[in-house]
């Protein structure tokens, strides 16, 4: 029986499409595992926002309200503004390509600043120790090794509090079986966090600040 595996990111040729937003990164962090490296970064983005008012020629019975859907002709564009915001990006690739990724970061991120020495990059995973010297040599920065579980809990708390439809209840015989939960539907704590990697760990997360957890036995 043939086996199929997801293809990893091919970094040997520098993936212009995948890493293009990295050129605009303001802050980056690594999670370096034995087989996969995960890269998270913020980038500043610009977008245009149009401001509309109701067209004065619109008939009274055609004006929009909470129940009516009207055509775009009912509105008049007053002005267009350009706004800046932040976007959080996540990419991953095989750890064996980390040198190519660091070269890309050096050229496109660190290359924008003439004073990068002494800066600190946050990192988790065993590779944060293994590749500490390589990252320092390539990027001229220091690695701050963070507690992986604490970062995982903080990240989960952020997603569960701020991102719609990030959490769901699964009921096998329901239609549909997935019922997504709004961040404000119910109290966040406690919740069960299952971390599946080379091994499996289960934790009961009790509080937000400081992150409080209880490791649960798997038997």
mmCIF file of C-alpha atoms in Angstrom:
data_model
loop_
_atom_site.group_PDB
_atom_site.id
_atom_site.type_symbol
_atom_site.label_atom_id
_atom_site.label_comp_id
_atom_site.label_asym_id
_atom_site.label_seq_id
_atom_site.Cartn_x
_atom_site.Cartn_y
_atom_site.Cartn_z
ATOM 1 C CA UNK A 1 0.000 0.000 0.000
ATOM 2 C CA UNK A 2 1.477 3.327 -1.048
ATOM 3 C CA UNK A 3 2.098 5.897 1.678
ATOM 4 C CA UNK A 4 1.797 9.619 1.087
ATOM 5 C CA UNK A 5 3.261 12.382 3.214
ATOM 6 C CA UNK A 6 2.806 16.133 3.168
ATOM 7 C CA UNK A 7 5.707 17.825 1.432
ATOM 8 C CA UNK A 8 7.761 20.141 3.615
ATOM 9 C CA UNK A 9 8.703 23.653 2.660
ATOM 10 C CA UNK A 10 11.618 23.511 0.204
ATOM 11 C CA UNK A 11 13.994 26.190 1.422
ATOM 12 C CA UNK A 12 16.991 25.357 -0.708
ATOM 13 C CA UNK A 13 15.728 27.683 -3.439
ATOM 14 C CA UNK A 14 14.354 30.381 -1.075
ATOM 15 C CA UNK A 15 10.534 30.274 -1.373
ATOM 16 C CA UNK A 16 9.591 33.769 -2.535
ATOM 17 C CA UNK A 17 5.832 33.191 -2.153
ATOM 18 C CA UNK A 18 5.957 31.572 1.290
ATOM 19 C CA UNK A 19 8.431 33.939 2.916
ATOM 20 C CA UNK A 20 7.546 37.122 1.056
ATOM 21 C CA UNK A 21 5.857 38.710 4.103
ATOM 22 C CA UNK A 22 8.945 37.968 6.182
ATOM 23 C CA UNK A 23 10.582 40.921 4.431
ATOM 24 C CA UNK A 24 8.214 43.165 6.399
ATOM 25 C CA UNK A 25 8.685 41.411 9.757
ATOM 26 C CA UNK A 26 9.117 43.618 12.806
ATOM 27 C CA UNK A 27 9.625 40.811 15.328
ATOM 28 C CA UNK A 28 10.334 37.108 14.874
ATOM 29 C CA UNK A 29 10.516 34.030 17.099
ATOM 30 C CA UNK A 30 11.441 30.370 16.560
ATOM 31 C CA UNK A 31 10.304 27.007 17.848
ATOM 32 C CA UNK A 32 13.070 24.647 16.773
ATOM 33 C CA UNK A 33 12.297 20.939 17.063
ATOM 34 C CA UNK A 34 14.228 17.895 16.000
ATOM 35 C CA UNK A 35 12.377 17.552 12.682
ATOM 36 C CA UNK A 36 10.362 20.756 12.203
ATOM 37 C CA UNK A 37 11.095 24.415 12.827
ATOM 38 C CA UNK A 38 8.222 26.836 13.304
ATOM 39 C CA UNK A 39 8.678 30.537 12.655
ATOM 40 C CA UNK A 40 6.254 33.197 13.918
ATOM 41 C CA UNK A 41 6.507 36.865 13.063
ATOM 42 C CA UNK A 42 4.602 40.138 13.051
ATOM 43 C CA UNK A 43 4.440 42.247 9.924
ATOM 44 C CA UNK A 44 3.019 45.709 9.485
ATOM 45 C CA UNK A 45 0.351 45.875 6.790
ATOM 46 C CA UNK A 46 -1.479 48.737 5.114
ATOM 47 C CA UNK A 47 -5.051 48.605 3.910
ATOM 48 C CA UNK A 48 -7.539 51.109 2.534
ATOM 49 C CA UNK A 49 -10.857 51.854 4.226
ATOM 50 C CA UNK A 50 -13.707 53.570 2.393
ATOM 51 C CA UNK A 51 -16.205 55.686 4.315
ATOM 52 C CA UNK A 52 -19.783 55.714 3.031
ATOM 53 C CA UNK A 53 -22.925 57.709 3.705
ATOM 54 C CA UNK A 54 -26.472 57.119 2.512
ATOM 55 C CA UNK A 55 -27.145 58.495 -0.953
ATOM 56 C CA UNK A 56 -29.470 61.523 -0.512
ATOM 57 C CA UNK A 57 -31.369 60.434 -3.630
ATOM 58 C CA UNK A 58 -32.289 57.092 -2.092
ATOM 59 C CA UNK A 59 -36.020 56.633 -1.522
ATOM 60 C CA UNK A 60 -37.086 56.355 2.102
ATOM 61 C CA UNK A 61 -38.333 52.798 1.665
ATOM 62 C CA UNK A 62 -34.950 51.775 0.221
ATOM 63 C CA UNK A 63 -32.792 53.148 2.993
ATOM 64 C CA UNK A 64 -30.860 50.459 4.857
ATOM 65 C CA UNK A 65 -31.920 49.267 8.255
ATOM 66 C CA UNK A 66 -31.271 46.219 10.377
ATOM 67 C CA UNK A 67 -33.574 44.043 8.260
ATOM 68 C CA UNK A 68 -33.094 45.420 4.736
ATOM 69 C CA UNK A 69 -30.382 44.541 2.264
ATOM 70 C CA UNK A 70 -30.065 47.337 -0.280
ATOM 71 C CA UNK A 71 -27.926 47.838 -3.362
ATOM 72 C CA UNK A 72 -24.617 49.678 -3.340
ATOM 73 C CA UNK A 73 -26.371 52.511 -5.169
ATOM 74 C CA UNK A 74 -27.920 53.465 -1.831
ATOM 75 C CA UNK A 75 -24.508 54.609 -0.583
ATOM 76 C CA UNK A 76 -22.084 57.351 -1.574
ATOM 77 C CA UNK A 77 -18.350 57.067 -0.944
ATOM 78 C CA UNK A 78 -17.161 60.153 0.931
ATOM 79 C CA UNK A 79 -13.486 59.439 1.228
ATOM 80 C CA UNK A 80 -10.885 56.705 1.334
ATOM 81 C CA UNK A 81 -8.281 56.422 4.062
ATOM 82 C CA UNK A 82 -5.190 54.265 4.374
ATOM 83 C CA UNK A 83 -4.680 52.524 7.694
ATOM 84 C CA UNK A 84 -1.853 50.467 9.151
ATOM 85 C CA UNK A 85 -2.240 47.353 11.236
ATOM 86 C CA UNK A 86 -0.436 44.211 12.342
ATOM 87 C CA UNK A 87 -0.667 40.654 11.074
ATOM 88 C CA UNK A 88 0.657 37.525 12.779
ATOM 89 C CA UNK A 89 2.189 34.927 10.445
ATOM 90 C CA UNK A 90 3.158 31.293 11.012
ATOM 91 C CA UNK A 91 5.308 29.126 8.744
ATOM 92 C CA UNK A 92 7.097 25.813 9.266
ATOM 93 C CA UNK A 93 9.797 23.851 7.505
ATOM 94 C CA UNK A 94 12.143 20.939 8.098
ATOM 95 C CA UNK A 95 14.854 21.827 10.579
ATOM 96 C CA UNK A 96 17.538 20.600 8.178
ATOM 97 C CA UNK A 97 16.837 23.765 6.131
ATOM 98 C CA UNK A 98 17.406 26.136 9.038
ATOM 99 C CA UNK A 99 20.615 27.589 7.599
ATOM 100 C CA UNK A 100 18.828 28.611 4.402
ATOM 101 C CA UNK A 101 16.061 30.208 6.434
ATOM 102 C CA UNK A 102 18.548 32.118 8.587
ATOM 103 C CA UNK A 103 20.304 33.374 5.446
ATOM 104 C CA UNK A 104 16.950 34.624 4.150
ATOM 105 C CA UNK A 105 16.187 36.315 7.497
ATOM 106 C CA UNK A 106 19.622 37.937 7.553
ATOM 107 C CA UNK A 107 19.246 39.295 4.026
ATOM 108 C CA UNK A 108 15.624 40.465 4.228
ATOM 109 C CA UNK A 109 15.021 41.285 7.895
ATOM 110 C CA UNK A 110 18.321 42.045 9.551
ATOM 111 C CA UNK A 111 19.530 43.756 6.397
ATOM 112 C CA UNK A 112 17.080 46.606 7.053
ATOM 113 C CA UNK A 113 18.960 47.615 10.198
ATOM 114 C CA UNK A 114 22.602 48.567 10.615
ATOM 115 C CA UNK A 115 22.520 47.894 14.358
ATOM 116 C CA UNK A 116 21.356 44.332 15.022
ATOM 117 C CA UNK A 117 24.062 43.270 17.470
ATOM 118 C CA UNK A 118 22.740 42.779 20.967
ATOM 119 C CA UNK A 119 19.144 42.173 19.884
ATOM 120 C CA UNK A 120 17.346 39.172 21.335
ATOM 121 C CA UNK A 121 15.208 36.580 19.545
ATOM 122 C CA UNK A 122 12.871 34.387 21.576
ATOM 123 C CA UNK A 123 13.065 30.639 20.893
ATOM 124 C CA UNK A 124 11.665 27.400 22.269
ATOM 125 C CA UNK A 125 12.421 23.727 21.627
ATOM 126 C CA UNK A 126 15.577 21.667 21.913
ATOM 127 C CA UNK A 127 17.007 23.390 18.847
ATOM 128 C CA UNK A 128 17.143 26.675 20.746
ATOM 129 C CA UNK A 129 20.203 25.206 22.480
ATOM 130 C CA UNK A 130 21.531 23.189 19.561
ATOM 131 C CA UNK A 131 21.450 26.064 17.052
ATOM 132 C CA UNK A 132 22.142 28.928 19.452
ATOM 133 C CA UNK A 133 25.674 29.499 18.150
ATOM 134 C CA UNK A 134 24.582 29.181 14.511
ATOM 135 C CA UNK A 135 21.821 31.784 14.973
ATOM 136 C CA UNK A 136 24.235 34.101 16.753
ATOM 137 C CA UNK A 137 26.790 33.774 13.954
ATOM 138 C CA UNK A 138 24.254 34.169 11.139
ATOM 139 C CA UNK A 139 22.106 36.958 12.582
ATOM 140 C CA UNK A 140 24.307 38.580 15.199
ATOM 141 C CA UNK A 141 21.640 38.222 17.890
ATOM 142 C CA UNK A 142 21.289 36.444 21.196
ATOM 143 C CA UNK A 143 18.794 33.645 21.792
ATOM 144 C CA UNK A 144 16.469 33.864 24.780
ATOM 145 C CA UNK A 145 15.315 30.314 25.575
ATOM 146 C CA UNK A 146 11.698 30.405 26.724
ATOM 147 C CA UNK A 147 9.706 27.783 28.614
ATOM 148 C CA UNK A 148 7.818 25.899 25.903
ATOM 149 C CA UNK A 149 4.792 24.960 28.007
ATOM 150 C CA UNK A 150 4.362 28.478 29.361
ATOM 151 C CA UNK A 151 4.464 29.859 25.808
ATOM 152 C CA UNK A 152 1.983 27.206 24.666
ATOM 153 C CA UNK A 153 -0.486 28.149 27.411
ATOM 154 C CA UNK A 154 -0.140 31.883 26.740
ATOM 155 C CA UNK A 155 -0.695 31.259 23.029
ATOM 156 C CA UNK A 156 -3.794 29.130 23.689
ATOM 157 C CA UNK A 157 -5.203 31.766 26.027
ATOM 158 C CA UNK A 158 -4.714 34.443 23.377
ATOM 159 C CA UNK A 159 -6.436 32.388 20.667
ATOM 160 C CA UNK A 160 -9.330 31.313 22.865
ATOM 161 C CA UNK A 161 -9.975 34.880 24.056
ATOM 162 C CA UNK A 162 -9.570 36.740 20.788
ATOM 163 C CA UNK A 163 -10.115 34.523 17.728
ATOM 164 C CA UNK A 164 -13.709 33.552 16.781
ATOM 165 C CA UNK A 165 -14.429 29.870 16.090
ATOM 166 C CA UNK A 166 -11.073 28.747 17.454
ATOM 167 C CA UNK A 167 -12.721 26.379 19.940
ATOM 168 C CA UNK A 168 -15.527 23.912 19.288
ATOM 169 C CA UNK A 169 -17.558 21.175 20.948
ATOM 170 C CA UNK A 170 -17.649 17.832 19.135
ATOM 171 C CA UNK A 171 -20.730 15.632 19.346
ATOM 172 C CA UNK A 172 -20.445 12.603 17.103
ATOM 173 C CA UNK A 173 -24.151 12.128 16.364
ATOM 174 C CA UNK A 174 -25.084 15.793 15.997
ATOM 175 C CA UNK A 175 -25.579 17.528 12.662
ATOM 176 C CA UNK A 176 -23.212 19.205 12.253
ATOM 177 C CA UNK A 177 -20.963 17.411 14.755
ATOM 178 C CA UNK A 178 -18.903 20.553 15.386
ATOM 179 C CA UNK A 179 -20.372 23.446 17.378
ATOM 180 C CA UNK A 180 -18.031 26.424 17.418
ATOM 181 C CA UNK A 181 -17.805 28.500 20.576
ATOM 182 C CA UNK A 182 -17.613 32.270 20.769
ATOM 183 C CA UNK A 183 -14.809 33.649 23.002
ATOM 184 C CA UNK A 184 -17.450 35.196 25.277
ATOM 185 C CA UNK A 185 -19.808 32.215 25.445
ATOM 186 C CA UNK A 186 -18.501 30.832 28.709
ATOM 187 C CA UNK A 187 -15.612 31.124 31.197
ATOM 188 C CA UNK A 188 -12.236 30.163 29.726
ATOM 189 C CA UNK A 189 -10.813 28.347 32.752
ATOM 190 C CA UNK A 190 -10.227 25.612 33.491
ATOM 191 C CA UNK A 191 -9.556 23.832 30.191
ATOM 192 C CA UNK A 192 -7.708 20.692 29.155
ATOM 193 C CA UNK A 193 -4.597 21.178 27.026
ATOM 194 C CA UNK A 194 -3.310 18.123 25.159
ATOM 195 C CA UNK A 195 0.132 18.543 23.615
ATOM 196 C CA UNK A 196 0.966 15.910 20.992
ATOM 197 C CA UNK A 197 4.519 15.739 19.715
ATOM 198 C CA UNK A 198 7.107 13.001 20.025
ATOM 199 C CA UNK A 199 5.336 12.321 23.295
ATOM 200 C CA UNK A 200 1.905 13.228 24.638
ATOM 201 C CA UNK A 201 1.177 15.363 27.690
ATOM 202 C CA UNK A 202 -2.134 16.474 29.219
ATOM 203 C CA UNK A 203 -2.491 19.539 31.402
ATOM 204 C CA UNK A 204 -5.338 21.219 33.205
ATOM 205 C CA UNK A 205 -4.916 24.979 32.726
ATOM 206 C CA UNK A 206 -6.317 26.795 35.748
ATOM 207 C CA UNK A 207 -5.546 30.493 35.335
ATOM 208 C CA UNK A 208 -4.165 33.128 32.995
ATOM 209 C CA UNK A 209 -1.667 35.331 34.865
ATOM 210 C CA UNK A 210 0.594 33.831 35.869
ATOM 211 C CA UNK A 211 -0.133 30.743 33.745
ATOM 212 C CA UNK A 212 -1.181 28.000 36.152
ATOM 213 C CA UNK A 213 -1.316 24.359 35.153
ATOM 214 C CA UNK A 214 -1.563 20.876 36.590
ATOM 215 C CA UNK A 215 0.010 17.970 34.687
ATOM 216 C CA UNK A 216 -2.346 15.001 34.474
ATOM 217 C CA UNK A 217 -1.305 11.330 34.412
ATOM 218 C CA UNK A 218 -1.985 9.345 31.229
ATOM 219 C CA UNK A 219 -3.202 6.213 33.018
#
